[in-house]
């Protein structure tokens, strides 16, 4: 159990170091698809012929849209698996990073920096964003 400010700050630095050492990462999922392709002339559309697959695909979101890439060989599959696993490591570390930071915020006494910051928040002169405009 980490309970002193110094211990928490040490832990935070260690997590930041681990995050900086992560390899390539990206969110997404790997799935297998099989079925008939879009070419009506392909043999997969003939009765009694086998359908394609299973083909592995990597699916992810890009600008809010779902994008899917084929994983044509085991090397591509392993690369995608590595990237997704590293993304999970990042999620775990970032979650812990926030938790440790929240603990630091709870323990950090109000010091001069915070008092100065509060002084700065008081408007010295009217700005465009002032409600009294
Ligand atoms: Zn086909």
PDB file of C-alpha atoms and ligand atoms in Angstrom:
ATOM      1  CA  UNK A   1       0.000   0.000   0.000  1.00  0.00           C
ATOM      2  CA  UNK A   2       1.374   3.342  -1.059  1.00  0.00           C
ATOM      3  CA  UNK A   3       0.389   6.031   1.371  1.00  0.00           C
ATOM      4  CA  UNK A   4       3.003   8.726   1.501  1.00  0.00           C
ATOM      5  CA  UNK A   5       3.253  11.524  -1.010  1.00  0.00           C
ATOM      6  CA  UNK A   6       6.861  10.632  -1.752  1.00  0.00           C
ATOM      7  CA  UNK A   7       5.962   6.972  -2.427  1.00  0.00           C
ATOM      8  CA  UNK A   8       3.116   7.985  -4.714  1.00  0.00           C
ATOM      9  CA  UNK A   9       5.315  10.428  -6.620  1.00  0.00           C
ATOM     10  CA  UNK A  10       7.921   7.697  -7.034  1.00  0.00           C
ATOM     11  CA  UNK A  11       5.246   5.320  -8.325  1.00  0.00           C
ATOM     12  CA  UNK A  12       3.939   7.961 -10.725  1.00  0.00           C
ATOM     13  CA  UNK A  13       7.424   8.469 -12.178  1.00  0.00           C
ATOM     14  CA  UNK A  14       7.816   4.695 -12.576  1.00  0.00           C
ATOM     15  CA  UNK A  15       4.493   4.407 -14.443  1.00  0.00           C
ATOM     16  CA  UNK A  16       5.392   7.345 -16.714  1.00  0.00           C
ATOM     17  CA  UNK A  17       8.670   5.597 -17.478  1.00  0.00           C
ATOM     18  CA  UNK A  18       6.830   2.352 -18.339  1.00  0.00           C
ATOM     19  CA  UNK A  19       4.396   4.228 -20.602  1.00  0.00           C
ATOM     20  CA  UNK A  20       7.297   5.875 -22.413  1.00  0.00           C
ATOM     21  CA  UNK A  21       8.776   2.435 -23.110  1.00  0.00           C
ATOM     22  CA  UNK A  22       5.662   0.876 -24.635  1.00  0.00           C
ATOM     23  CA  UNK A  23       5.989  -0.403 -28.164  1.00  0.00           C
ATOM     24  CA  UNK A  24       3.643   0.301 -31.069  1.00  0.00           C
ATOM     25  CA  UNK A  25       0.079   0.080 -29.891  1.00  0.00           C
ATOM     26  CA  UNK A  26      -3.422   0.541 -31.163  1.00  0.00           C
ATOM     27  CA  UNK A  27      -6.948  -0.322 -30.092  1.00  0.00           C
ATOM     28  CA  UNK A  28      -8.860  -2.788 -32.184  1.00  0.00           C
ATOM     29  CA  UNK A  29      -9.886  -6.390 -32.426  1.00  0.00           C
ATOM     30  CA  UNK A  30      -8.902  -9.396 -34.476  1.00  0.00           C
ATOM     31  CA  UNK A  31     -11.626 -11.581 -35.876  1.00  0.00           C
ATOM     32  CA  UNK A  32     -11.990 -14.375 -38.395  1.00  0.00           C
ATOM     33  CA  UNK A  33     -14.391 -14.068 -41.301  1.00  0.00           C
ATOM     34  CA  UNK A  34     -15.441 -16.593 -43.877  1.00  0.00           C
ATOM     35  CA  UNK A  35     -18.006 -16.544 -46.632  1.00  0.00           C
ATOM     36  CA  UNK A  36     -18.591 -15.626 -50.249  1.00  0.00           C
ATOM     37  CA  UNK A  37     -16.727 -12.753 -51.821  1.00  0.00           C
ATOM     38  CA  UNK A  38     -18.154  -9.921 -53.893  1.00  0.00           C
ATOM     39  CA  UNK A  39     -17.208 -11.376 -57.279  1.00  0.00           C
ATOM     40  CA  UNK A  40     -20.227 -13.214 -58.770  1.00  0.00           C
ATOM     41  CA  UNK A  41     -17.893 -15.060 -61.174  1.00  0.00           C
ATOM     42  CA  UNK A  42     -15.787 -16.505 -58.328  1.00  0.00           C
ATOM     43  CA  UNK A  43     -16.023 -20.232 -57.687  1.00  0.00           C
ATOM     44  CA  UNK A  44     -17.294 -19.544 -54.139  1.00  0.00           C
ATOM     45  CA  UNK A  45     -20.652 -18.612 -55.678  1.00  0.00           C
ATOM     46  CA  UNK A  46     -20.945 -21.984 -57.475  1.00  0.00           C
ATOM     47  CA  UNK A  47     -22.980 -24.665 -55.735  1.00  0.00           C
ATOM     48  CA  UNK A  48     -20.900 -27.254 -53.911  1.00  0.00           C
ATOM     49  CA  UNK A  49     -17.759 -25.127 -53.889  1.00  0.00           C
ATOM     50  CA  UNK A  50     -16.113 -24.101 -50.610  1.00  0.00           C
ATOM     51  CA  UNK A  51     -16.472 -20.514 -49.418  1.00  0.00           C
ATOM     52  CA  UNK A  52     -13.424 -18.385 -48.582  1.00  0.00           C
ATOM     53  CA  UNK A  53     -11.781 -18.332 -45.222  1.00  0.00           C
ATOM     54  CA  UNK A  54     -11.432 -18.244 -42.453  1.00  0.00           C
ATOM     55  CA  UNK A  55      -9.640 -14.948 -43.118  1.00  0.00           C
ATOM     56  CA  UNK A  56      -8.348 -12.922 -40.226  1.00  0.00           C
ATOM     57  CA  UNK A  57      -9.185  -9.259 -40.117  1.00  0.00           C
ATOM     58  CA  UNK A  58      -8.165  -6.403 -37.868  1.00  0.00           C
ATOM     59  CA  UNK A  59     -11.036  -4.024 -37.066  1.00  0.00           C
ATOM     60  CA  UNK A  60     -10.677  -0.604 -35.464  1.00  0.00           C
ATOM     61  CA  UNK A  61     -12.256   2.839 -35.311  1.00  0.00           C
ATOM     62  CA  UNK A  62     -10.891   5.728 -37.350  1.00  0.00           C
ATOM     63  CA  UNK A  63     -12.590   9.140 -37.030  1.00  0.00           C
ATOM     64  CA  UNK A  64     -15.653   7.388 -35.633  1.00  0.00           C
ATOM     65  CA  UNK A  65     -15.882   4.927 -38.524  1.00  0.00           C
ATOM     66  CA  UNK A  66     -15.215   1.215 -38.280  1.00  0.00           C
ATOM     67  CA  UNK A  67     -12.327   0.230 -40.502  1.00  0.00           C
ATOM     68  CA  UNK A  68     -11.241  -3.304 -41.279  1.00  0.00           C
ATOM     69  CA  UNK A  69      -7.876  -4.491 -42.588  1.00  0.00           C
ATOM     70  CA  UNK A  70      -7.078  -7.971 -43.751  1.00  0.00           C
ATOM     71  CA  UNK A  71      -4.330  -9.882 -41.982  1.00  0.00           C
ATOM     72  CA  UNK A  72      -2.997 -11.880 -44.916  1.00  0.00           C
ATOM     73  CA  UNK A  73      -0.395 -14.003 -43.144  1.00  0.00           C
ATOM     74  CA  UNK A  74       0.721 -15.142 -39.672  1.00  0.00           C
ATOM     75  CA  UNK A  75       3.305 -12.356 -39.498  1.00  0.00           C
ATOM     76  CA  UNK A  76       0.605  -9.714 -39.995  1.00  0.00           C
ATOM     77  CA  UNK A  77      -1.557 -11.494 -37.439  1.00  0.00           C
ATOM     78  CA  UNK A  78       1.236 -11.542 -34.859  1.00  0.00           C
ATOM     79  CA  UNK A  79       2.007  -7.868 -35.469  1.00  0.00           C
ATOM     80  CA  UNK A  80      -1.651  -6.935 -34.867  1.00  0.00           C
ATOM     81  CA  UNK A  81      -1.794  -9.148 -31.756  1.00  0.00           C
ATOM     82  CA  UNK A  82       1.313  -7.437 -30.383  1.00  0.00           C
ATOM     83  CA  UNK A  83      -0.127  -3.979 -31.043  1.00  0.00           C
ATOM     84  CA  UNK A  84      -3.443  -4.804 -29.349  1.00  0.00           C
ATOM     85  CA  UNK A  85      -1.681  -6.420 -26.360  1.00  0.00           C
ATOM     86  CA  UNK A  86       0.478  -3.318 -25.997  1.00  0.00           C
ATOM     87  CA  UNK A  87      -2.632  -1.135 -26.113  1.00  0.00           C
ATOM     88  CA  UNK A  88      -4.048  -3.168 -23.185  1.00  0.00           C
ATOM     89  CA  UNK A  89      -0.799  -2.555 -21.299  1.00  0.00           C
ATOM     90  CA  UNK A  90      -1.204   1.151 -22.009  1.00  0.00           C
ATOM     91  CA  UNK A  91      -4.784   1.101 -20.720  1.00  0.00           C
ATOM     92  CA  UNK A  92      -3.711  -0.672 -17.525  1.00  0.00           C
ATOM     93  CA  UNK A  93      -0.834   1.772 -16.976  1.00  0.00           C
ATOM     94  CA  UNK A  94      -2.880   4.870 -17.770  1.00  0.00           C
ATOM     95  CA  UNK A  95      -5.604   3.721 -15.364  1.00  0.00           C
ATOM     96  CA  UNK A  96      -3.036   3.249 -12.601  1.00  0.00           C
ATOM     97  CA  UNK A  97      -1.391   6.566 -13.547  1.00  0.00           C
ATOM     98  CA  UNK A  98      -4.659   8.415 -12.947  1.00  0.00           C
ATOM     99  CA  UNK A  99      -5.297   6.551  -9.677  1.00  0.00           C
ATOM    100  CA  UNK A 100      -1.830   7.371  -8.347  1.00  0.00           C
ATOM    101  CA  UNK A 101      -2.263  10.986  -9.414  1.00  0.00           C
ATOM    102  CA  UNK A 102      -5.623  11.177  -7.642  1.00  0.00           C
ATOM    103  CA  UNK A 103      -3.899   9.894  -4.489  1.00  0.00           C
ATOM    104  CA  UNK A 104      -1.226  12.559  -4.874  1.00  0.00           C
ATOM    105  CA  UNK A 105      -3.900  15.253  -5.258  1.00  0.00           C
ATOM    106  CA  UNK A 106      -5.599  14.046  -2.047  1.00  0.00           C
ATOM    107  CA  UNK A 107      -2.342  14.201  -0.085  1.00  0.00           C
ATOM    108  CA  UNK A 108      -0.816  17.334  -1.614  1.00  0.00           C
ATOM    109  CA  UNK A 109      -1.184  20.205   0.825  1.00  0.00           C
ATOM    110  CA  UNK A 110      -2.307  23.562  -0.430  1.00  0.00           C
ATOM    111  CA  UNK A 111       0.955  25.387  -0.987  1.00  0.00           C
ATOM    112  CA  UNK A 112       2.092  28.630  -2.471  1.00  0.00           C
ATOM    113  CA  UNK A 113       1.643  27.423  -6.021  1.00  0.00           C
ATOM    114  CA  UNK A 114      -2.019  26.674  -5.443  1.00  0.00           C
ATOM    115  CA  UNK A 115      -2.590  29.976  -3.668  1.00  0.00           C
ATOM    116  CA  UNK A 116      -0.929  31.813  -6.560  1.00  0.00           C
ATOM    117  CA  UNK A 117      -3.095  29.915  -9.032  1.00  0.00           C
ATOM    118  CA  UNK A 118      -6.208  30.990  -7.159  1.00  0.00           C
ATOM    119  CA  UNK A 119      -5.062  34.608  -7.240  1.00  0.00           C
ATOM    120  CA  UNK A 120      -4.599  34.350 -10.997  1.00  0.00           C
ATOM    121  CA  UNK A 121      -8.145  33.079 -11.439  1.00  0.00           C
ATOM    122  CA  UNK A 122      -9.544  36.332 -10.067  1.00  0.00           C
ATOM    123  CA  UNK A 123     -10.099  38.633 -13.012  1.00  0.00           C
ATOM    124  CA  UNK A 124      -7.884  41.700 -12.861  1.00  0.00           C
ATOM    125  CA  UNK A 125      -9.619  43.372 -15.750  1.00  0.00           C
ATOM    126  CA  UNK A 126     -12.617  42.544 -17.840  1.00  0.00           C
ATOM    127  CA  UNK A 127     -12.094  40.099 -20.664  1.00  0.00           C
ATOM    128  CA  UNK A 128     -14.269  38.997 -23.536  1.00  0.00           C
ATOM    129  CA  UNK A 129     -15.318  35.944 -21.562  1.00  0.00           C
ATOM    130  CA  UNK A 130     -16.536  37.886 -18.526  1.00  0.00           C
ATOM    131  CA  UNK A 131     -20.165  37.282 -17.633  1.00  0.00           C
ATOM    132  CA  UNK A 132     -20.599  40.940 -16.780  1.00  0.00           C
ATOM    133  CA  UNK A 133     -19.892  41.992 -20.360  1.00  0.00           C
TER     134      UNK A 133
HETATM  135 ZN1  LIG B   1     -15.077 -15.836 -53.962  1.00  0.00          ZN
END
